[in-house]
Tab-separated table of C-alpha atoms (C1' of nucleotides) in Angstrom:
chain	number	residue	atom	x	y	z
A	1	UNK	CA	37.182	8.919	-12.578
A	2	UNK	CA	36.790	6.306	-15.222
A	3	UNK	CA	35.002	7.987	-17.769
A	4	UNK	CA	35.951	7.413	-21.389
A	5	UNK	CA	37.757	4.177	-20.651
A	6	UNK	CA	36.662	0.618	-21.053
A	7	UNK	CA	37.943	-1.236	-17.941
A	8	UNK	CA	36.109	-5.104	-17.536
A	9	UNK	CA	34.541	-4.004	-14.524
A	10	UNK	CA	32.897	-0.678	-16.001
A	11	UNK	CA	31.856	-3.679	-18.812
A	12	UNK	CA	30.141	-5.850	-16.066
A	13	UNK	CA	28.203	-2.959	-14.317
A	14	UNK	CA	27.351	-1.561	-17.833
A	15	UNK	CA	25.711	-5.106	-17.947
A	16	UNK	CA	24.242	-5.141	-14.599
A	17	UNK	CA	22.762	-2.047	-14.952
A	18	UNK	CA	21.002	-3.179	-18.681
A	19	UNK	CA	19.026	-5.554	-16.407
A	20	UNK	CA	17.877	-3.047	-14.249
A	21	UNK	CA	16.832	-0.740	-16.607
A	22	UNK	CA	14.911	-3.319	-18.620
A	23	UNK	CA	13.218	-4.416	-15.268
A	24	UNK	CA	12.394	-0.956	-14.165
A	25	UNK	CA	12.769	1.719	-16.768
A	26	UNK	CA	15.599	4.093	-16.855
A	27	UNK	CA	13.643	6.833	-14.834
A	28	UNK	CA	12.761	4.527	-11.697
A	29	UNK	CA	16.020	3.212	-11.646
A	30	UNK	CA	17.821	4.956	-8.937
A	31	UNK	CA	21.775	4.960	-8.572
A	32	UNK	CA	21.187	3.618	-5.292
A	33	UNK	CA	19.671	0.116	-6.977
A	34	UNK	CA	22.074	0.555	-9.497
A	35	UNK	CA	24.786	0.229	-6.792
A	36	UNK	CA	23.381	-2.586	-4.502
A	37	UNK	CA	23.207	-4.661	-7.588
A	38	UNK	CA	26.401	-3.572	-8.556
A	39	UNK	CA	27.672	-4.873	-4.838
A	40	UNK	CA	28.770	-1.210	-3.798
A	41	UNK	CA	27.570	2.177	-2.370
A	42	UNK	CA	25.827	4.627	-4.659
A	43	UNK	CA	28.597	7.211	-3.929
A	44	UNK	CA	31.088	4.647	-5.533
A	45	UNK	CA	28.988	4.639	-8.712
A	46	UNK	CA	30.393	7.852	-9.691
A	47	UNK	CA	33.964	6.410	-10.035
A	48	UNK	CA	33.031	4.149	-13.157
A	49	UNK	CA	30.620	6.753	-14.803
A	50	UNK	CA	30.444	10.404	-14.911
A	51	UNK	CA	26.626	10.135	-14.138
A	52	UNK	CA	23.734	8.349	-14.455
A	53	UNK	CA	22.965	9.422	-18.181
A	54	UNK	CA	26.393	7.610	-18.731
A	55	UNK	CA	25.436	4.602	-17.628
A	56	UNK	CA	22.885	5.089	-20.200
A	57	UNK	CA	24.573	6.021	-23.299
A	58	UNK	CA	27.265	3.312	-22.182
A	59	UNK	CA	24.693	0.297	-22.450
A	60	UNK	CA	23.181	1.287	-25.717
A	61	UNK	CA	26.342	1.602	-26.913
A	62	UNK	CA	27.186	-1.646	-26.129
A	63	UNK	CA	24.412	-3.438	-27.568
A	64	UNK	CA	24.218	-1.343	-30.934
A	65	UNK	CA	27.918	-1.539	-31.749
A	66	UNK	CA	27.530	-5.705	-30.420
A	67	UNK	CA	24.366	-5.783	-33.234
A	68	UNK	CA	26.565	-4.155	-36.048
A	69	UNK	CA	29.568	-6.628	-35.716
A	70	UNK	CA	27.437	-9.414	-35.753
A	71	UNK	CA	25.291	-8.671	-38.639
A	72	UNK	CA	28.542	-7.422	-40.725
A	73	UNK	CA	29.803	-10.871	-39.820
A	74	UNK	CA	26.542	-12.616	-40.486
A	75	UNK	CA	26.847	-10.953	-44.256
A	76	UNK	CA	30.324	-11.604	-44.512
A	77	UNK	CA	29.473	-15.364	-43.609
A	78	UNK	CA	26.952	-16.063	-46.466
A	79	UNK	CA	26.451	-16.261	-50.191
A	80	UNK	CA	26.034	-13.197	-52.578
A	81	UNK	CA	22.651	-14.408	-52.897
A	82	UNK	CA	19.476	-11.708	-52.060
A	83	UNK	CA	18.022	-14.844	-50.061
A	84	UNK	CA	20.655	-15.804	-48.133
A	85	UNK	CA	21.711	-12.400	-47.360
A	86	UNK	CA	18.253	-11.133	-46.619
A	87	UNK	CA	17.789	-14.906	-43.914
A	88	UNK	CA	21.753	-13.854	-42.572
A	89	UNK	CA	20.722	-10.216	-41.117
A	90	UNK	CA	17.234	-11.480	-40.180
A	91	UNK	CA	18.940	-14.185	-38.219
A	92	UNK	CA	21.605	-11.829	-37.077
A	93	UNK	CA	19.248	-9.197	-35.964
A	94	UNK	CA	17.140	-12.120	-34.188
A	95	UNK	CA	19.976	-13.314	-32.492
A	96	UNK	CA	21.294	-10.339	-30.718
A	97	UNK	CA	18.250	-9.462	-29.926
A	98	UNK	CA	17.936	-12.505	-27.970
A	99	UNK	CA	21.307	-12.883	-26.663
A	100	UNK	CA	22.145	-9.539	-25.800
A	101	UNK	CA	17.902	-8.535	-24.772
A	102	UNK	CA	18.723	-6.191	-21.637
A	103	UNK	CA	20.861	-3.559	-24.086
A	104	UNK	CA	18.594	-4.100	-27.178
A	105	UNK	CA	15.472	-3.634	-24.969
A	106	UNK	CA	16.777	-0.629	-23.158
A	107	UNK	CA	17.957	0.776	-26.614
A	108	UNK	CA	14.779	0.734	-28.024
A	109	UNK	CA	12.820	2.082	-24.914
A	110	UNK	CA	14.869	4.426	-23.308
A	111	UNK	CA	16.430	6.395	-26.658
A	112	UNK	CA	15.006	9.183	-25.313
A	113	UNK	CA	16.797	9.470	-22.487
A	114	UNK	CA	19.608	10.094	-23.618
A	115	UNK	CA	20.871	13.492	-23.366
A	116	UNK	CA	21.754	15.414	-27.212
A	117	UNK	CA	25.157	14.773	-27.439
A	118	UNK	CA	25.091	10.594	-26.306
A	119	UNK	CA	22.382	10.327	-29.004
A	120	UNK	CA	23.951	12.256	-31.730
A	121	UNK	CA	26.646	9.993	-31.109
A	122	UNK	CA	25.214	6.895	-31.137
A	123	UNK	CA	22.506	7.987	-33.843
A	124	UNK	CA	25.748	7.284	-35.953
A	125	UNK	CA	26.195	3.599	-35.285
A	126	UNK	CA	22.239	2.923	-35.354
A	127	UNK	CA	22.479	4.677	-38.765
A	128	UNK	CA	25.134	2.191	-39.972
A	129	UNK	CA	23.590	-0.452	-38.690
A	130	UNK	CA	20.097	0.675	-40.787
A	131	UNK	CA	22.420	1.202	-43.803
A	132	UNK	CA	23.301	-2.770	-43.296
A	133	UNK	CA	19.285	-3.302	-43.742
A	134	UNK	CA	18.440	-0.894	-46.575
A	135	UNK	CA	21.805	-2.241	-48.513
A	136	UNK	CA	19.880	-5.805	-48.348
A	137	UNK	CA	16.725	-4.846	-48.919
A	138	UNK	CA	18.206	-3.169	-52.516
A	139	UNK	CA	19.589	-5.993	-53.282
A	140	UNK	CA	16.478	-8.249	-52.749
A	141	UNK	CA	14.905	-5.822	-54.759
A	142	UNK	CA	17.290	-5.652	-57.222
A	143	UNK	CA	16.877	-9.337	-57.569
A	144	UNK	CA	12.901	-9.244	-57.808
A	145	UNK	CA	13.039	-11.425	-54.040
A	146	UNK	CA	10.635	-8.776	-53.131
A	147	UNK	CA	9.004	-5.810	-54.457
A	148	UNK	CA	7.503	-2.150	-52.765
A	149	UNK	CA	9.176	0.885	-51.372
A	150	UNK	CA	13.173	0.465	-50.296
A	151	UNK	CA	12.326	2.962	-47.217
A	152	UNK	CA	9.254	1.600	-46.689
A	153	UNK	CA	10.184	-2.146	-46.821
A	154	UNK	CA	13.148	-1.733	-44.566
A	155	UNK	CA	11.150	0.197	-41.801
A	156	UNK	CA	8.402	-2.644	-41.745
A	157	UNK	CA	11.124	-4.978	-41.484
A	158	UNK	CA	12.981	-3.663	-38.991
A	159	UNK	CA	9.244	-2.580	-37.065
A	160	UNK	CA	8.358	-6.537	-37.353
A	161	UNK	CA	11.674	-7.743	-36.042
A	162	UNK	CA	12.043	-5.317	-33.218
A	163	UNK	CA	8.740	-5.785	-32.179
A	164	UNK	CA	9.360	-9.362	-31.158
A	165	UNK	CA	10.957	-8.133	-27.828
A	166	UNK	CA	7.447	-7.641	-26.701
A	167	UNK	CA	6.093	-11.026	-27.166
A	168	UNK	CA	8.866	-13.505	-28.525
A	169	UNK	CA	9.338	-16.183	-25.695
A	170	UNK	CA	12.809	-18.047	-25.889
A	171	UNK	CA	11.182	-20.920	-23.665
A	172	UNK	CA	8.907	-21.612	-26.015
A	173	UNK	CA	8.987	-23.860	-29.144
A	174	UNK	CA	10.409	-21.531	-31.800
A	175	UNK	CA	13.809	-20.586	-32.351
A	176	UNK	CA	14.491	-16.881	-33.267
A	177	UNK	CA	15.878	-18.693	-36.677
A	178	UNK	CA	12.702	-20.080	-37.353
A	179	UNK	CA	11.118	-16.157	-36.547
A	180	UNK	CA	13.879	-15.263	-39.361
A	181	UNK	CA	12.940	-17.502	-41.512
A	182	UNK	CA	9.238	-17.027	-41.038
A	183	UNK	CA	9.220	-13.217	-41.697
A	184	UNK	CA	11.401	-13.783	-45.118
A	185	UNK	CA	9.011	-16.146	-45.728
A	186	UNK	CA	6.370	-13.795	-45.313
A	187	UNK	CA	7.494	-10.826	-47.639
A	188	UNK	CA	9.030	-12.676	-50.382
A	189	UNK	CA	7.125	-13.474	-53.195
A	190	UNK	CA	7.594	-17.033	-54.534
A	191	UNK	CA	5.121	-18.120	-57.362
A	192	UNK	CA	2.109	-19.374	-56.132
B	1	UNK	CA	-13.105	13.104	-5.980
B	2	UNK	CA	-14.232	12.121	-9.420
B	3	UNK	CA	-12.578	8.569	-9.610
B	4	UNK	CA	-14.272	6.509	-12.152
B	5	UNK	CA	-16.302	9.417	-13.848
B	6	UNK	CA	-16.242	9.876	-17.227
B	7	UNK	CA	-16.671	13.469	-16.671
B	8	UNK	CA	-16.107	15.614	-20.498
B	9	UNK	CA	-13.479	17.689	-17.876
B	10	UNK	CA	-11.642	14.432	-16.814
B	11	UNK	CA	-11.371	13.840	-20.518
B	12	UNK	CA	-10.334	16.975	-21.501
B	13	UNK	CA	-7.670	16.925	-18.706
B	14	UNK	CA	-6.689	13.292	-20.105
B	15	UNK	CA	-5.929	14.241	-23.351
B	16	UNK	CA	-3.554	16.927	-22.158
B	17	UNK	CA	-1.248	14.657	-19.796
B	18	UNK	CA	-1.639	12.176	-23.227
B	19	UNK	CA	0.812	15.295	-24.581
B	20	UNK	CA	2.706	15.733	-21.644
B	21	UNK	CA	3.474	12.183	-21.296
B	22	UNK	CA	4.479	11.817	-25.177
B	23	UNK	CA	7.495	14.945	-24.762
B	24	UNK	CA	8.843	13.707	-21.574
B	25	UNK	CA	7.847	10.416	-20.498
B	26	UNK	CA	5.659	9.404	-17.919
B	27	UNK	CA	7.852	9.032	-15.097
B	28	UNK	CA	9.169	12.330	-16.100
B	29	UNK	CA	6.164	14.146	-15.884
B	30	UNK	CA	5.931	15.590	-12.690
B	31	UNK	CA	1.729	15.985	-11.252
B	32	UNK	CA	3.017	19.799	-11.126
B	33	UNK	CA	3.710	19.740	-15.316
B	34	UNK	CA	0.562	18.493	-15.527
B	35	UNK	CA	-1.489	20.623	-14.012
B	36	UNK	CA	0.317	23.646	-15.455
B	37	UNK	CA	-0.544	22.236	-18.759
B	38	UNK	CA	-3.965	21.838	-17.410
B	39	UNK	CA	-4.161	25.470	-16.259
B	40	UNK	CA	-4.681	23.898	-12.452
B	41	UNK	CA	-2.631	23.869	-9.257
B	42	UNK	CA	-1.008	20.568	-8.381
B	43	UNK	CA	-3.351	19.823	-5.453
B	44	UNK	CA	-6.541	19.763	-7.586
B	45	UNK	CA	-5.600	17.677	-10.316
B	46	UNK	CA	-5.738	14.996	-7.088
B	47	UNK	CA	-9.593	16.016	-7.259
B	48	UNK	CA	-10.270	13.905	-10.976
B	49	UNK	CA	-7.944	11.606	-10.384
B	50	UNK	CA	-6.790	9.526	-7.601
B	51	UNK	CA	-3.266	9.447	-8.100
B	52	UNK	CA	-0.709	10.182	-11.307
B	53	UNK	CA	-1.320	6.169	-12.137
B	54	UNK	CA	-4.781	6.646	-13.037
B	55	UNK	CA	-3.716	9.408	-15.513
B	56	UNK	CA	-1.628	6.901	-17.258
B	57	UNK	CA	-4.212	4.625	-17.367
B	58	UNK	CA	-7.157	6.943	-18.119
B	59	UNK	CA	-4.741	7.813	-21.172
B	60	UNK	CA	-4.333	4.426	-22.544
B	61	UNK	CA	-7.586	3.138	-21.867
B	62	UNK	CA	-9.037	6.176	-24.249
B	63	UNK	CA	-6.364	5.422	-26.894
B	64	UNK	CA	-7.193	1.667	-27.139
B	65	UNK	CA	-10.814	2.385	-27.101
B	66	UNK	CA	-10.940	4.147	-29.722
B	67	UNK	CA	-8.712	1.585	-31.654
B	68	UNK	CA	-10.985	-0.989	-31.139
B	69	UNK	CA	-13.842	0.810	-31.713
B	70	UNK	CA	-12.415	2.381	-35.055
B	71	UNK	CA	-10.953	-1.210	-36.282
B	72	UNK	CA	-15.183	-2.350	-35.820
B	73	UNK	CA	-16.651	0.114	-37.495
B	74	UNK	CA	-14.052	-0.116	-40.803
B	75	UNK	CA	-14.559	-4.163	-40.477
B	76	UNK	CA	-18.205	-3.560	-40.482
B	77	UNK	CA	-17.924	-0.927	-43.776
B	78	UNK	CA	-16.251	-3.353	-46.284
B	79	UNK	CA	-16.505	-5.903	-48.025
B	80	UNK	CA	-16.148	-9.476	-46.820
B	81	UNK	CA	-13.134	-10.556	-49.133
B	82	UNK	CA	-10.050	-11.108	-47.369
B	83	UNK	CA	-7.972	-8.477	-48.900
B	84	UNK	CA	-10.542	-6.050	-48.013
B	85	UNK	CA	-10.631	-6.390	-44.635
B	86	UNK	CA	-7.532	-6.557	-44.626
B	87	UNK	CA	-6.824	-3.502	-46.163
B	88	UNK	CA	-9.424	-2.268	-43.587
B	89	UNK	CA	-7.555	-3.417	-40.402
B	90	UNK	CA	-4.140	-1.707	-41.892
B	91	UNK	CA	-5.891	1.319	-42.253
B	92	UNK	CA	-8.231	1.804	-39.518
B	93	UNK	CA	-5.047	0.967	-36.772
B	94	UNK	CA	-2.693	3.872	-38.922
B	95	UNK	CA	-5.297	5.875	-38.948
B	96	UNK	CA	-5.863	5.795	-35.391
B	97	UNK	CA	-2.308	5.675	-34.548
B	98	UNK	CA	-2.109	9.096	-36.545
B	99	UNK	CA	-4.869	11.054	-35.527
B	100	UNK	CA	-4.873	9.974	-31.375
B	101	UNK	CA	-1.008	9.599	-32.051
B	102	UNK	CA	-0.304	10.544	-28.457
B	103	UNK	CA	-2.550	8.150	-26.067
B	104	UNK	CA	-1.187	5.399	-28.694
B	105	UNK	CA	2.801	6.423	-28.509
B	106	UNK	CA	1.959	6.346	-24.356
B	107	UNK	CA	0.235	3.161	-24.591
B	108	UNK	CA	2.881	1.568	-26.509
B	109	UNK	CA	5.728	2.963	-24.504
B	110	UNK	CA	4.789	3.369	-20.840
B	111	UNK	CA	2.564	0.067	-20.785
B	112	UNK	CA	4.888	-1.427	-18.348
B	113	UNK	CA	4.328	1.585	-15.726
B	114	UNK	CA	0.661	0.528	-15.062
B	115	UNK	CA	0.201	-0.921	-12.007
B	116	UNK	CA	-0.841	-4.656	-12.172
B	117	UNK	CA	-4.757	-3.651	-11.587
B	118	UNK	CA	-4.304	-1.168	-14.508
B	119	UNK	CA	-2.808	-3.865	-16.686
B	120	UNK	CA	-5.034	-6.416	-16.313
B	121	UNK	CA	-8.419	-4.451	-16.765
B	122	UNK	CA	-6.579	-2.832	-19.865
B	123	UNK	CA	-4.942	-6.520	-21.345
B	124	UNK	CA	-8.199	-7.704	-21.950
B	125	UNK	CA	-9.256	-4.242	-24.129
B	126	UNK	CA	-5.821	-4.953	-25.880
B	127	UNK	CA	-6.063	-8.574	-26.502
B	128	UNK	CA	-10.022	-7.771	-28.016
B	129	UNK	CA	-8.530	-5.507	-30.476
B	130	UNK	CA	-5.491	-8.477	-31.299
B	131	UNK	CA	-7.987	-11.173	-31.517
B	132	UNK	CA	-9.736	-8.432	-34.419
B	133	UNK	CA	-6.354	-8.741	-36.019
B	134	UNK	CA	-5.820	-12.811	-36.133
B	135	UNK	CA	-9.272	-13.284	-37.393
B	136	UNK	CA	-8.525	-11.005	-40.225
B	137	UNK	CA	-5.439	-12.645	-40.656
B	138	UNK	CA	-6.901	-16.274	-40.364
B	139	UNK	CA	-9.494	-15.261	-43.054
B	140	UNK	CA	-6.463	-13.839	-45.285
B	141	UNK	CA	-5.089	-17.423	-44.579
B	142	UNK	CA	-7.985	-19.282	-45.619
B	143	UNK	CA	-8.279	-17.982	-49.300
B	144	UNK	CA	-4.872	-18.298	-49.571
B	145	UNK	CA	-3.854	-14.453	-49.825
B	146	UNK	CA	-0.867	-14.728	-47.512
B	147	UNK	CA	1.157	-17.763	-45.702
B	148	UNK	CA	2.449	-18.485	-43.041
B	149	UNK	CA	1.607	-18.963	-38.810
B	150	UNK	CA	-1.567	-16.988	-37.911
B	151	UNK	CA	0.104	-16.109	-34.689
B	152	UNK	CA	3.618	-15.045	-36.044
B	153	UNK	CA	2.096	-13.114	-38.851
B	154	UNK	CA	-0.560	-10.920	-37.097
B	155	UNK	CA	2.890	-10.992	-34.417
B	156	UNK	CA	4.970	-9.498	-37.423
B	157	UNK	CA	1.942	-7.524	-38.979
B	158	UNK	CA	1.059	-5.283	-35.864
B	159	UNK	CA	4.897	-5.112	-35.349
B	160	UNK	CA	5.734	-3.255	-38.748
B	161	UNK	CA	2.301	-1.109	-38.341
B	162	UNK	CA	3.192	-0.227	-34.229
B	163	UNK	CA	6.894	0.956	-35.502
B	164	UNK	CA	5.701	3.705	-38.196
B	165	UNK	CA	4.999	6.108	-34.708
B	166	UNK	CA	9.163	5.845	-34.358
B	167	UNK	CA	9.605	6.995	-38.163
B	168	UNK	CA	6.224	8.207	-39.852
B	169	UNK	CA	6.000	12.019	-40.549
B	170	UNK	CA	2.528	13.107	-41.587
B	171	UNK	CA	3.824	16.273	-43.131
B	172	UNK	CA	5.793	14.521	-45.329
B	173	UNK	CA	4.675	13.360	-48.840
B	174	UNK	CA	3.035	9.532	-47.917
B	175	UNK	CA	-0.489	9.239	-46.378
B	176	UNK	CA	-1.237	6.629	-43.713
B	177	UNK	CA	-3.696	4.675	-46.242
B	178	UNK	CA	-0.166	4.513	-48.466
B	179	UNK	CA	1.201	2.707	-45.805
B	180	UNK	CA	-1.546	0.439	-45.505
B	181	UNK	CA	-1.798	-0.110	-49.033
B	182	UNK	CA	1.772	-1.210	-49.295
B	183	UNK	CA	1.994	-3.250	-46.358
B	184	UNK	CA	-0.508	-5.587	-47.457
B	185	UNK	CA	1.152	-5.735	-50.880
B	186	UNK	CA	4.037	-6.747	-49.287
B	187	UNK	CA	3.113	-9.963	-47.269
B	188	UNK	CA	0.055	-10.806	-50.095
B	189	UNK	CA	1.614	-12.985	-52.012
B	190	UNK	CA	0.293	-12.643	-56.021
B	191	UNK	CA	1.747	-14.810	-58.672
B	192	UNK	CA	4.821	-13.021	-59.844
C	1	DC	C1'	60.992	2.998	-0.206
C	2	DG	C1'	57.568	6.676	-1.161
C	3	DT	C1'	54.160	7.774	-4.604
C	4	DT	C1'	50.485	6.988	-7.453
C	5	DT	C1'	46.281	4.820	-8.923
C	6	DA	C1'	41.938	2.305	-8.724
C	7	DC	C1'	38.238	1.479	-6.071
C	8	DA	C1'	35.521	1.792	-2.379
C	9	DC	C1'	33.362	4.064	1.783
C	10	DT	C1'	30.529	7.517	4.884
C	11	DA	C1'	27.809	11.334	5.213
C	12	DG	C1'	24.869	14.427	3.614
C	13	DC	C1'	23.437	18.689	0.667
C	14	DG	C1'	19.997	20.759	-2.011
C	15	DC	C1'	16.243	19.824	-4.427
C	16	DT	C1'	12.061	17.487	-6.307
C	17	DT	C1'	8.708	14.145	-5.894
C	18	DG	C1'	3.712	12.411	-5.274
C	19	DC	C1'	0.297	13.398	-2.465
C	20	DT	C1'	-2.571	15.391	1.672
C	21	DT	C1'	-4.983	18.733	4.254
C	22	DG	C1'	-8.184	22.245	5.154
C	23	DG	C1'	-10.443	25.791	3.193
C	24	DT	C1'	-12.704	28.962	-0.629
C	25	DT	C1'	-15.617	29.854	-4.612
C	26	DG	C1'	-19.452	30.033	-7.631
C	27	DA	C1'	-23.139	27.648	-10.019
C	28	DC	C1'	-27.227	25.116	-9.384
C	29	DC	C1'	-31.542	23.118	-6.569
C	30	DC	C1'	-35.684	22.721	-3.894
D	1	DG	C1'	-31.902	31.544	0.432
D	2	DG	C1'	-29.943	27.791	2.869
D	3	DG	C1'	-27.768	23.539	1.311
D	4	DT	C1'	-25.166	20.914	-1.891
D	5	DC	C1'	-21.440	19.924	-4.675
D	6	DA	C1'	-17.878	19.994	-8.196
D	7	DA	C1'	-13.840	22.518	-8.906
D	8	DC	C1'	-10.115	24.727	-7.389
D	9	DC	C1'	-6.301	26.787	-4.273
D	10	DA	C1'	-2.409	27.568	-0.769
D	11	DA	C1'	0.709	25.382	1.953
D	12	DG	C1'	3.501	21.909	3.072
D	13	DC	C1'	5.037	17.059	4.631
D	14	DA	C1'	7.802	12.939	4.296
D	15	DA	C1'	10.389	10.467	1.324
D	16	DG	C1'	13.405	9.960	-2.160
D	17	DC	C1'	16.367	11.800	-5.776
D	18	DG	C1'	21.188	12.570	-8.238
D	19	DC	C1'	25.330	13.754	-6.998
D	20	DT	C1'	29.505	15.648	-4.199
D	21	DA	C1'	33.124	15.991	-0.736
D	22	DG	C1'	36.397	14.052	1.791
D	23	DT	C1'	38.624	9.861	3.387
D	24	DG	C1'	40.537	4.975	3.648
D	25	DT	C1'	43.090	1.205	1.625
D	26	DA	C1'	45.490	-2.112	-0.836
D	27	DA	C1'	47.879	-3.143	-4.923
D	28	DA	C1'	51.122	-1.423	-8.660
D	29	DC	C1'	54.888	1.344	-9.952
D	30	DG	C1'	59.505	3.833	-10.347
DNA sequence: CGTTTACACTAGCGCTTGCTTGGTTGACCC
DNA sequence: GGGTCAACCAAGCAAGCGCTAGTGTAAACG
């Protein structure tokens, strides 16, 4: 059995199996349609993952720790400046939401699926990935980009960005950098 | 069978699988957890409704409801200056989204198990209480309170308000109108 | 060469699922 | 006081569920 290791193919059926579960919800997705779209037999399944709640925990993985390298790179990219740092993870969040949907979507539905130990687990990288945010959002307030509550601001932040999964259209005419730059737009406070 | 009746019963019984379906999910709940929780045998909970579907959408179709009907009534009770009714809408949807906190948390997270029927006869319900939210936000636009798309914000807006049932603890020390309050404050824009 | 390892298969166990069927009960109605 | 009807129950069916056991096979290894 595979578990614990990071082979390429347990990568590509971690990947297959984010599409499923976006398309049909953790629950209704069976190890059997798990397998056929994986090209194999349900009994082989078990090889790769130690059970279905792995196959879980192994996607959200995925996406959050994907999320938290880009955004550390995004900041590590750009200017000291509040503004530019604050448009960098609001890009960066955008971004990976877009490119990597299937994880971020089934991270964000299916949490609570997860069993106590994969989420006290991976509560750990979402946490560090929510420090990223709240570190910004002190700095923009340190600055005077923005004003209000540092928990507050960072949770309606966060709320508006991830909300976008439900509605944001990548066929249509925006890009998720003009979404960024919309929403900064939106709660900074230039002089009027 | 009692399909279609608004029988007090039917809603009684609704408002309990609303509960059941907030702990574990709706595809979790099994017709046999619900009709323990309802103090009924399996078999006759297939008497007031015709299958578990129609409990899912009997829940969300109360919860949104009530939204819209709430969202009227505060619209109706203020003033018409745009950052009254704006402070209105805020409160009105946290308000409802606290005190019928579970047929909202199932309408926002088991939407996509409605059967198309379902969905459509509830979509228009939803998009009547959205279209509340861009005229608000279109008035807020017109004197100039806040900037921005009319579709993106109200997009944005809802987002950040939807998210406080991930993260918002009524026992702790903020109220729901505190929320409101400073979520307005954050996208009005006031000369600094 | 023989042994190990990774990956896949077949077959099916034990259990749960949503839902149906046929029947009982007690309150109300003319 | 027979008829009606909503509400409920006991029993169980057919299908589907996650997962296991045991086996086959081809490549990699020492």
């Amino acid at each position: 059995m595979n578990v614990m290791n990071e082979s390429p193919r347990r990568k590509e059926l971690t990947r297959q199996a984010a599409q499923l579960f976006v398309q049909e919800g953790f629950d209704r997705t069976t190890v059997r349609m798990l397998a056929q779209e994986m090209g194999i037999k349900s009994g082989s399944l078990f090889h790769h993952f130690r059970d279905k709640q792995e196959i879980l925990a192994a996607v959200i993985e995925e996406g959050t720790q994907n999320a938290l390298v880009m955004a550390r790179e995004a900041l590590a990219r750009c200017d000291s400046s509040a503004d530019a740092r604050l448009h960098a993870m609001a890009r960066a969040h955008l971004e990976t939401l877009l490119t990597d949907r299937n994880a971020h979507v089934v991270a964000l539905y299916e949490w609570r699926r997860l069993d106590s130990e994969a989420r006290a687990h991976l509560s750990h990288l979402r946490d560090a990935y929510e420090e990223l945010w709240e570190q910004v959002i002190d700095e923009a307030l340190a600055e005077g980009l923005i004003h209000g509550d540092r928990f507050l601001v960072s949770r309606f932040v966060m709320g508006a960005l991830n909300w976008t999964v439900r509605w944001y259209d990548p066929a249509g005419p925006r890009t998720p950098d003009d979404l960024a730059d919309e929403l900064v737009a939106m709660i900074t406070r230039r002089p009027a």
